[in-house]
Structures are given as structure tokens and as C-alpha cells.
Coordinates of C-alpha atoms in Angstrom, one line a residue:
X13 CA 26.9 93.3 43.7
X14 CA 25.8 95.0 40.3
X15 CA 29.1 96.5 39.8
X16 CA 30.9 93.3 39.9
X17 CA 28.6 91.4 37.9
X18 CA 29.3 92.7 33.9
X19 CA 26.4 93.8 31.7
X20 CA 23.6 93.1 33.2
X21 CA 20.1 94.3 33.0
X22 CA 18.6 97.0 34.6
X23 CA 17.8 96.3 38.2
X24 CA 14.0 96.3 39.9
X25 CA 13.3 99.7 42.4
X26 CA 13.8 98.4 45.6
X27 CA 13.1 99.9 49.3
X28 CA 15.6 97.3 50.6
X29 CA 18.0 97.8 48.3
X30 CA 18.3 99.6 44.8
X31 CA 21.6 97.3 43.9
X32 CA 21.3 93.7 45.6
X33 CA 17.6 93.2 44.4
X34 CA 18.3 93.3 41.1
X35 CA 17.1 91.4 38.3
X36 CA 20.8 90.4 36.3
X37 CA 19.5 87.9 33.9
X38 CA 21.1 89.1 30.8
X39 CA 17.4 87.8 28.9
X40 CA 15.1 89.6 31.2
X41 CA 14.4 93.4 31.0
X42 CA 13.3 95.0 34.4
X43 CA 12.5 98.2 35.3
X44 CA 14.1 99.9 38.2
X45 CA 17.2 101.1 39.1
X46 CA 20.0 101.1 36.8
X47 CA 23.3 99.2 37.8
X48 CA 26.6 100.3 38.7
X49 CA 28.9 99.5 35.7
X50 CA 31.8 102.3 37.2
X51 CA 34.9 100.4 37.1
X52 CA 38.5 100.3 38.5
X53 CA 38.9 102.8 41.3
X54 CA 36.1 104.9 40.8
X55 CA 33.7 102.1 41.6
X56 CA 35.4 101.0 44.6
X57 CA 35.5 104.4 46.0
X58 CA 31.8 105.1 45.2
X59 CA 31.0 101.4 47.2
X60 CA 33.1 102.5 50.1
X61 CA 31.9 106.0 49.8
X62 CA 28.3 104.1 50.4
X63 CA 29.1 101.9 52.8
X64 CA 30.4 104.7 55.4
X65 CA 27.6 106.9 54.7
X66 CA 25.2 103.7 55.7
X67 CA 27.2 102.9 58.9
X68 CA 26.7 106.3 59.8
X69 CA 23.1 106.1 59.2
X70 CA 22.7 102.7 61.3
X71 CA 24.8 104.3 64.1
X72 CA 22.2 106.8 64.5
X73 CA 19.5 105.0 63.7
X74 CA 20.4 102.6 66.0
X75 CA 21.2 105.1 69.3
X76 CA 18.0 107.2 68.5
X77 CA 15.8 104.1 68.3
X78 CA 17.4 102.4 71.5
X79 CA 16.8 105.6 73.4
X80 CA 13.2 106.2 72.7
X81 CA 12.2 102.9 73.9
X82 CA 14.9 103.2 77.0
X83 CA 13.0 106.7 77.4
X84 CA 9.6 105.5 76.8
X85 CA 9.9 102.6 79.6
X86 CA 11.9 104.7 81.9
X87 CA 8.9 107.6 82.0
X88 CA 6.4 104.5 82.5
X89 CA 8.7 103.4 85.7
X90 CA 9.3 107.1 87.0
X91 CA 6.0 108.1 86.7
X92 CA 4.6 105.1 88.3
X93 CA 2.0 103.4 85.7
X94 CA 1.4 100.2 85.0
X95 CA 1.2 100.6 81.9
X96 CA 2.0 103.1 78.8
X97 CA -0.6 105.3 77.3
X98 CA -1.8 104.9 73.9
X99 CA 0.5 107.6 72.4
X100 CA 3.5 105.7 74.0
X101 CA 2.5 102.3 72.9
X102 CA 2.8 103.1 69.2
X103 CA 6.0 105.2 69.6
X104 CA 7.7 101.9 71.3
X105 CA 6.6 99.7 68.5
X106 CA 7.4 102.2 65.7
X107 CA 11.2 102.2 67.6
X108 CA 10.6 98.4 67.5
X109 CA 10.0 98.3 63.5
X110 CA 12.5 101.2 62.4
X111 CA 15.5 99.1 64.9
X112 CA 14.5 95.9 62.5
X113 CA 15.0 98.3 59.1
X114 CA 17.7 99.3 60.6
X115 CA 19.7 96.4 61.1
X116 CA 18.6 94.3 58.2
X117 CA 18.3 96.9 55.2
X118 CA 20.9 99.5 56.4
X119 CA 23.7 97.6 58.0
X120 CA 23.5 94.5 56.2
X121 CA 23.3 96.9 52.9
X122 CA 27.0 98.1 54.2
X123 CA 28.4 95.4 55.0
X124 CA 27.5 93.9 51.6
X125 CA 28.9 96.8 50.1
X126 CA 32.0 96.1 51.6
X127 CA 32.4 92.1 51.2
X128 CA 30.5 92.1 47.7
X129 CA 29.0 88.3 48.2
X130 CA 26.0 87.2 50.2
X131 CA 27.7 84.5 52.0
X132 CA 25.2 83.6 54.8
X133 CA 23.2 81.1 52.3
X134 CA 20.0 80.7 50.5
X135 CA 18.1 80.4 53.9
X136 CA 19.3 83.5 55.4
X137 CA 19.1 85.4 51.9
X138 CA 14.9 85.0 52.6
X139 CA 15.1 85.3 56.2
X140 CA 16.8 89.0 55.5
X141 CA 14.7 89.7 52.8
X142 CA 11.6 88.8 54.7
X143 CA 13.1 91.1 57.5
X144 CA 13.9 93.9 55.5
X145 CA 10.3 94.2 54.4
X146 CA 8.6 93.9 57.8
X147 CA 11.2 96.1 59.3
X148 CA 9.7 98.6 56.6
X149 CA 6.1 98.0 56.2
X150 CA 5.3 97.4 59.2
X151 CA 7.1 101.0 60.4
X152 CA 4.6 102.5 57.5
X153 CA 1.8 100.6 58.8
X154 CA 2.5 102.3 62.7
X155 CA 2.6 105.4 61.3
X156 CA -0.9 105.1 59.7
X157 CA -2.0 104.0 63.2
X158 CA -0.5 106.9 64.7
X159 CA -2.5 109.4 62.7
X160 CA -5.5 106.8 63.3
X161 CA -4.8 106.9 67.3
X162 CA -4.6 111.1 67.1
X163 CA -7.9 111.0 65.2
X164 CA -9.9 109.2 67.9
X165 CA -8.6 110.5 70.6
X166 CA -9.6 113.7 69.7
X167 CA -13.2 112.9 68.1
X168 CA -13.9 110.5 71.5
X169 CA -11.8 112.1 74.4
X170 CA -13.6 110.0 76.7
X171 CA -13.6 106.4 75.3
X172 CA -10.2 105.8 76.9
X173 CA -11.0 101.9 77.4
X174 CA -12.5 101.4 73.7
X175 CA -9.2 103.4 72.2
X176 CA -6.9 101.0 74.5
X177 CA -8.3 97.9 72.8
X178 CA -8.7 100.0 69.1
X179 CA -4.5 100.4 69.6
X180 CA -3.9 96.9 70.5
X181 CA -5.8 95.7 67.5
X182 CA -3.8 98.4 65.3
X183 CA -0.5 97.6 66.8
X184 CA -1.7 93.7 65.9
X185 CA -2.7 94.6 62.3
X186 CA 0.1 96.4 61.7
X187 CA 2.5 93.5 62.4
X188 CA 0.4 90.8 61.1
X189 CA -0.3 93.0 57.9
X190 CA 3.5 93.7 57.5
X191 CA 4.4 89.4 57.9
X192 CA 1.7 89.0 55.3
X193 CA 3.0 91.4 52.8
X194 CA 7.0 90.5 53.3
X195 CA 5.9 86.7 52.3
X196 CA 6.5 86.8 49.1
X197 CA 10.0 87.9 50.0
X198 CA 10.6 84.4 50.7
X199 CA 9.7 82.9 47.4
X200 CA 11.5 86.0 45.1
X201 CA 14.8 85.8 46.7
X202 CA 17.7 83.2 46.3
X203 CA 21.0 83.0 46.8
X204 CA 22.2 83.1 42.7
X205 CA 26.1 82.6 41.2
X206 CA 26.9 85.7 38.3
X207 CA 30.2 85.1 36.5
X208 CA 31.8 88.0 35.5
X209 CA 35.6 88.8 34.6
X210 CA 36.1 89.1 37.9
X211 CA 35.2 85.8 39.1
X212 CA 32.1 84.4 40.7
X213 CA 29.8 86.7 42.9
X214 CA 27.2 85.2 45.0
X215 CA 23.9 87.6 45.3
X216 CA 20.3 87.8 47.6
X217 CA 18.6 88.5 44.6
X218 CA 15.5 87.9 42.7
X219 CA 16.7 87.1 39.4
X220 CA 14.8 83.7 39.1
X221 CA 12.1 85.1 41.1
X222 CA 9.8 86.6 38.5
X223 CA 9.2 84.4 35.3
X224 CA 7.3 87.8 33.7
X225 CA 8.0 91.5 33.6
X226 CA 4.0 91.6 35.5
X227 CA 5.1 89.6 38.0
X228 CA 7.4 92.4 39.1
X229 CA 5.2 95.4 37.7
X230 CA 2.6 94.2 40.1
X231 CA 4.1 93.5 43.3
X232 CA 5.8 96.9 42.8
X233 CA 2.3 98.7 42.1
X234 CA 1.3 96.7 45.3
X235 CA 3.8 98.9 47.5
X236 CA 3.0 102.1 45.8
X237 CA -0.6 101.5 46.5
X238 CA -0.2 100.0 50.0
X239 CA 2.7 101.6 51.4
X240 CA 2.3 104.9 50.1
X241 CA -0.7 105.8 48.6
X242 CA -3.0 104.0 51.1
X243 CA -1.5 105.8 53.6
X244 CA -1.1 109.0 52.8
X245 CA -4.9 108.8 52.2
X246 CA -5.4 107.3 55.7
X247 CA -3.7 109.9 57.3
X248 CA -4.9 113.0 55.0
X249 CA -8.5 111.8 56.3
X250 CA -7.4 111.4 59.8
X251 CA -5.6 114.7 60.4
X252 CA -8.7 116.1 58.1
X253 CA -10.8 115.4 60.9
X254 CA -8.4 116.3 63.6
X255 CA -8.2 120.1 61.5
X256 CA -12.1 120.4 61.4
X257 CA -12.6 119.1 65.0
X258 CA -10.2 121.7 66.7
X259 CA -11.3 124.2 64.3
X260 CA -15.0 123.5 66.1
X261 CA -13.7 123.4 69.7
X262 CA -11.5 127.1 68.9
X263 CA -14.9 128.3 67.7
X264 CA -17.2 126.7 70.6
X265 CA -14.5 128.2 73.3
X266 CA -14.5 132.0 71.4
X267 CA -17.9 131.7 71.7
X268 CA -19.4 129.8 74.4
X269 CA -16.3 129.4 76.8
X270 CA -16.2 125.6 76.3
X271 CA -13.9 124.6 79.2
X272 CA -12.6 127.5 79.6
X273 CA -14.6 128.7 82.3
X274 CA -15.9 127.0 85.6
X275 CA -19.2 125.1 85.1
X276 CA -21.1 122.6 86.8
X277 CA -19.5 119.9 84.4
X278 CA -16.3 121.3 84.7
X279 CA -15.7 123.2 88.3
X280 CA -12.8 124.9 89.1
X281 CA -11.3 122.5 90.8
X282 CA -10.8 120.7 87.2
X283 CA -9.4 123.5 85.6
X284 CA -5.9 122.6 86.1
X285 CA -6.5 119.2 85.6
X286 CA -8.1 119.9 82.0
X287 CA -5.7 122.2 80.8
X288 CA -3.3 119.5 81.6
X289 CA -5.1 117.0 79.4
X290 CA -5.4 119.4 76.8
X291 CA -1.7 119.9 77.2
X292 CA -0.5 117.0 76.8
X293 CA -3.3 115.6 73.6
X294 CA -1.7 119.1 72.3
X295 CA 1.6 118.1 72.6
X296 CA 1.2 114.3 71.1
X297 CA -0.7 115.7 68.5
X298 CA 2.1 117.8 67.1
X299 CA 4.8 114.9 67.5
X300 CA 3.0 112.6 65.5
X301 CA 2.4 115.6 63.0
X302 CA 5.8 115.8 62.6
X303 CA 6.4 112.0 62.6
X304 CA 3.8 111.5 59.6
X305 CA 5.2 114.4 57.9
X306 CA 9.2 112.8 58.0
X307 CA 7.9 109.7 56.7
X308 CA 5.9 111.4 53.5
X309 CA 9.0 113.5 53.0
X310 CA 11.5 110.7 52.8
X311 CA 9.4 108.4 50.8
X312 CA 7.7 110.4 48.3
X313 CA 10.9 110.6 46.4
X314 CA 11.4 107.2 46.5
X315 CA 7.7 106.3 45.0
X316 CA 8.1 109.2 42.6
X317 CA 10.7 107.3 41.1
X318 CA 9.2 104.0 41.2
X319 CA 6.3 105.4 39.1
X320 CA 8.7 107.0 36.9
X321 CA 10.9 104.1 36.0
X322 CA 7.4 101.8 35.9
X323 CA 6.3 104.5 32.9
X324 CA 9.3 105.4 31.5
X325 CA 11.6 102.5 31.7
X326 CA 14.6 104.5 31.6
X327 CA 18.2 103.2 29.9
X328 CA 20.5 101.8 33.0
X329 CA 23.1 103.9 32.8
X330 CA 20.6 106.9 33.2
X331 CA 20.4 108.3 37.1
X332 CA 22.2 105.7 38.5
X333 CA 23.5 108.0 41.4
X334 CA 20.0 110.1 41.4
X335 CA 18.6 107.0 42.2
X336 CA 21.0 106.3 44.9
X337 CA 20.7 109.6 47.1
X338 CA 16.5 108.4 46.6
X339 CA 17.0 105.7 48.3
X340 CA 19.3 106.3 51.1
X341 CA 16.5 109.1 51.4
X342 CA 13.9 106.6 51.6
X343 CA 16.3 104.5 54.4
X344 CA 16.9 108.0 56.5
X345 CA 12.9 107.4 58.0
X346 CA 14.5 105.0 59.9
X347 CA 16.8 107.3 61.2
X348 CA 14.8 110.5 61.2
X349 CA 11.8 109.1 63.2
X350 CA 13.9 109.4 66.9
X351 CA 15.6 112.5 66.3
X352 CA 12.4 113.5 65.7
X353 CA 11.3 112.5 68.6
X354 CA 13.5 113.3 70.8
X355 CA 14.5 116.8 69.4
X356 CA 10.8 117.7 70.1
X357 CA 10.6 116.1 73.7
X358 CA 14.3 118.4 74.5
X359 CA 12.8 121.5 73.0
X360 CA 9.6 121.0 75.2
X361 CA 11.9 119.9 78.4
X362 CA 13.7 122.8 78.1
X363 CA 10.6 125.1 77.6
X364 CA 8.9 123.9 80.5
X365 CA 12.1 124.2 82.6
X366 CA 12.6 127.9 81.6
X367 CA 8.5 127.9 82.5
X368 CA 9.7 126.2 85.7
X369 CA 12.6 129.0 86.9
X370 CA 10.1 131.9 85.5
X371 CA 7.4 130.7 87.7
X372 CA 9.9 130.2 90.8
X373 CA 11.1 133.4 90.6
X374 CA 7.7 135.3 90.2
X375 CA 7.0 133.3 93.3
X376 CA 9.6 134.8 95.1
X377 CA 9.1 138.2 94.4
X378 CA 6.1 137.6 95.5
X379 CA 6.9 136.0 98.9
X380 CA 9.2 139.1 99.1
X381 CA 7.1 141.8 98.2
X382 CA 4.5 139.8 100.9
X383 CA 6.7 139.6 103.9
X384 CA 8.4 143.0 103.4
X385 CA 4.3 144.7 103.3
X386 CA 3.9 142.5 106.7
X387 CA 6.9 143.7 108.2
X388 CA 5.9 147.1 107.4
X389 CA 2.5 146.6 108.4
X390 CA 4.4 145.3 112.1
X391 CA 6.4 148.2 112.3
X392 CA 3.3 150.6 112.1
X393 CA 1.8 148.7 114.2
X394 CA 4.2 149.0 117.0
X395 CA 4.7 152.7 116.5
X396 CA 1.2 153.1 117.1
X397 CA 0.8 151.2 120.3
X398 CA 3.8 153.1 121.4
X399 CA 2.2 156.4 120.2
X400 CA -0.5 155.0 122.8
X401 CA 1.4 154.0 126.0
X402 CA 3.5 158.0 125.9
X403 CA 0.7 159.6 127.6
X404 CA 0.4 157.7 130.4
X405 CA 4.3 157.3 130.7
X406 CA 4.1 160.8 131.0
X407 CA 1.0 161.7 133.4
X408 CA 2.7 159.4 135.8

């Protein structure tokens, strides 16, 4: 690691990791994060001080993940489908994606924080790398289609066949798009030998990948401009539309009573049906607001800084553990993303439970307040009829 490795240079800003994808050649000057130079004690406390925090992060990341797919296939089985609705589909392979992040860039980050050498060999040093970035583009990718899904299911409510095949070709996009982009991995990153005063240190690292300083300004302009930028205007456009669509149904209902009210096209019978459907697009619509808005919030730090070491080019010793909360920020959208999730689905379990018992009790009342009126009603009844027969009891 960095630390380990003497004076090196400053190290490139990476969403994998801000130490091991450095650039140490003691002739080359990256941009990028700055390395950690802290030694004796200090330095080994900081490292172990890192590598709990990211066990803790893949523990979580790895439970919240795992129980959104096990809930997401288990709702398929209870409710009977044969197959999971669009919504669904996208959640499962956005689980699928942040799982990879979270085993290649989180816990192989703390274990090499602990052990200090990449030990696993130049062919597993690409294979992780190449990991690492699919795990992560292809998560931002799955969000884009998320927002995309949310768009069109709103705009065409009806096209249910046509969006099935749009999200398949997403979901396909996505992953191919992701394998595409995490090629170069393969070709940047080698297994290197530092020597330091500490001995040798075997490092993943990139430090014979790049033979220029625009080699690596480029492909880091490429993320900012396809993982971030890209997609944030993708999604701004998509929930754009979703904003001015609803804003055109709220005014068409206030004025017209669009399916609000029993019509020819929309009986009473499919009242309750619709207001189910609009229900549940409600309720999807809000997760995957919340979803999108978790994934700008942890990466636009992250990018912020890219830009700002890209410009500025800052000394290494400057930030270093500024940069360092940044990216284990940027890594939380692994973690975030089912606690997210599944926060929202409790809150909305346990709201429709209270919903539940309020509407059970109402009904009693009311099948008490019913049955004590007909027992009243009964009781009136036979007075009467007795009021009737006393005469005659009496004349004879």
C-alpha cells in the first residue's frame, strides 16, 4: 500500500480504491489522491482504523443486498407470478451489481488493508480490477434505467408488453455497457514490486499502465462524463417528465374527474382495481426517487473531487484523509441502496398494517352497531305482536 511504499507520487482518484490504484512511479506526476506517508503507529492505526470501518460496510452491504433479492423472489413465489414485474426486475439486478462492488472493492479493499501485498497474482490483480468496475458501473448504469423504467411507465401506462422487452434490453445494456467500460481495467493494472525501507510490497496498481499524464486525465474525464454526468442528465430528464406528467393528470382529475369517477371506460367495478394500480406506480415511483437520490448524494462528493484534483493538482500531502471519508462515501451506495429499500417497504408494511387493524375495527363497530339496531328492531317487533294478541286473550 501507499503507506508502505516511501515517497512516492501522488496517487490517481479512484472509485475502487483511492490508495491501491495509485500511480508510485517516483518519475511520473498524477493527479489524484494523495498517499499515506503517516508512519510508525499512527499509520497502522489509521489502516486498521480503515479496514474495520470497511468490514462493517461489506457486512451490511452484504445482508441488505442478500435480502432484497431473497425478498424480491420470495414476493414473486408468495404472490404466485411467474414472473417479476418491471420495477422488481431492476431492483434484483441493481442487488446483483452493488453484491459484486461489494465484495470486490469493499472487502477486498479491507483485507488489503490489513495484509498490505496483493498476493493473488497478476491475473487476479485484472480479474479484481475488472470486477470492481462492473460491480460499479454497471450499479450506475441500473440506476439510470430505473429512472428510465419510472418514466415510461408513467408516459405509456398501457404498453406493459413493449416496457417488458424496453427493460430487458436496459438490464442488457447496462451489463454489456458496464463489461465494456471495465476493459481497460485489464490492460492498466499489474501486479508491480515497490522497495521501500520496509522491504518489498507487491501492489494491483497501475503504475506502468499509463505512459502519459492524458492517458489517465482522459479515462478519468470518461467516468465523470459517463458515470456521473450522463446520468444525472438522464435521470433529471426522466423524473422531468414524470413531474410534468403528474402535474397534468392532478390538473385533469381537479378538473375533469379523470379516473376518479365511474365512466363508461372506467365503471365502478374498476375503481378499486385502479386505485390499486395507481397505488402501487405511486409507491415504486417514490422508492426509485429515493434510490436515484442516494446514489447522486454519495457520488457527487466523490466527482467533485475528481474535478478538483484534475484542475488543481493539489500537493500529496494536502486532504489526504478528506479524500478518504470521499471515498468510503462514494463506496456507502453500495450499502445505502437496500437499506433504502427496505426501510421504505417496513415503513409502508407497517402503514398498511395500522390501515389493516383501523379498517377491521371500523368494521366491527359497524357489525355491532348493525346487529344491536336488528335486535332492537326484533324486540319492537315482538312487543307489538304481543300488544296485538292481549285483546283477544282477554275477550275470551
Amino acid at each position: 500500500m501507499s503507506e508502505l511504499s516511501g515517497n512516492f507520487s501522488r496517487q490517481s482518484l479512484s472509485p475502487e480504491d483511492p490508495e491501491l490504484s495509485g500511480n508510485h512511479s517516483p518519475h511520473n506526476d498524477t493527479f489524484g489522491l494523495a498517499p499515506f506517508r503517516l508512519a510508525g503507529p499512527s499509520s497502522s492505526r489509521f489502516r486498521h482504523a480503515q479496514s474495520a470501518i470497511l468490514f462493517v460496510m461489506f457486512f451490511l452491504a452484504l445482508g441488505g443486498n442478500c435480502a432484497v433479492i431473497c425478498k424480491l423472489w420470495s414476493g414473486r413465489v408468495r404472490s404466485g407470478a411467474k414472473k417479476l414485474s418491471n420495477i422488481s426486475l431492476l431492483y434484483l439486478q441493481l442487488a446483483v451489481a452493488d453484491l459484486i462492488a461489494a465484495v470486490c472493492c469493499i472487502l477486498s479493499n479491507a483485507i488489503l488493508y490489513l495484509i498490505q501485498h496483493f498476493l493473488a497474482g497478476n491475473f487476479f490483480c485484472k480479474v479484481l480490477r475488472f470486477s470492481q468496475r462492473l460491480g460499479l458501473a454497471t450499479s450506475t448504469f441500473i440506476v439510470v434505467a430505473i429512472g428510465m423504467d419510472r418514466c415510461l411507465a408513467l408516459l405509456f401506462p398501457l404498453r406493459r408488453a413493449q416496457l417488458r422487452w424496453g427493460v430487458k434490453l436496459m438490464i442488457v445494456l447496462a451489463w454489456v455497457s458496464g463489461a465494456l467500460f471495465s476493459l481497460p481495467q485489464v490492460f492498466i493494472f499489474q501486479v508491480n514490486i515497490f522497495h521501500s525501507d520496509e522491504g518489498s510490497i507487491f501492489q494491483c496498481d497501475n503504475s506502468v499502465g499509463y505512459t502519459a499524464r492524458w492517458q489517465e486525465m482522459s479515462y478519468d474525464l470518461m467516468h465523470l462524463i459517463f458515470l456521473y454526468i450522463g446520468p444525472i442528465v438522464i435521470i433529471g430528464i426522466c423524473y422531468g417528465k414524470i413531474i410534468r406528467a403528474m402535474g397534468v393528470e392532478a390538473a385533469q382529475a381537479k378538473n375533469g374527474g379523470y379516473l376518479s369517477t365511474p365512466t363508461t371506460a372506467n365503471p365502478p367495478a374498476m375503481q378499486p382495481r385502479t386505485s390499486r394500480f395507481e397505488h402501487a406506480r405511486l409507491t415504486s415511483l417514490k422508492v426509485s426517487i429515493f434510490v436515484i437520490s442516494t446514489f447522486m448524494l454519495c457520488w457527487t462528493p466523490y466527482y467533485c473531487s475528481l474535478v478538483y484534483h484534475i484542475i488543481h493538482r493539489p500537493p500529496p500531502h494536502d486532504d489526504y484523509y478528506y479524500n478518504h471519508a470521499i471515498y468510503f462515501c462514494g463506496l456507502g451506495h453500495s450499502v445505502v441502496n437496500p437499506i433504502v429499500y427496505g426501510a421504505y417497504h417496513f415503513f409502508q408494511r407497517s402503514k398498511a398494517s395500522r390501515r389493516t387493524t383501523g379498517s377491521m375495527r371500523t368494521d366491527r363497530v359497524r357489525t355491532m352497531s348493525s346487529s344491536s339496531s336488528r335486535m332492537s328492531g326484533f324486540k319492537k317487533l315482538a312487543s307489538f305482536h304481543s300488544l296485538r294478541r292481549s285483546p283477544t286473550s282477554l275477550t275470551s
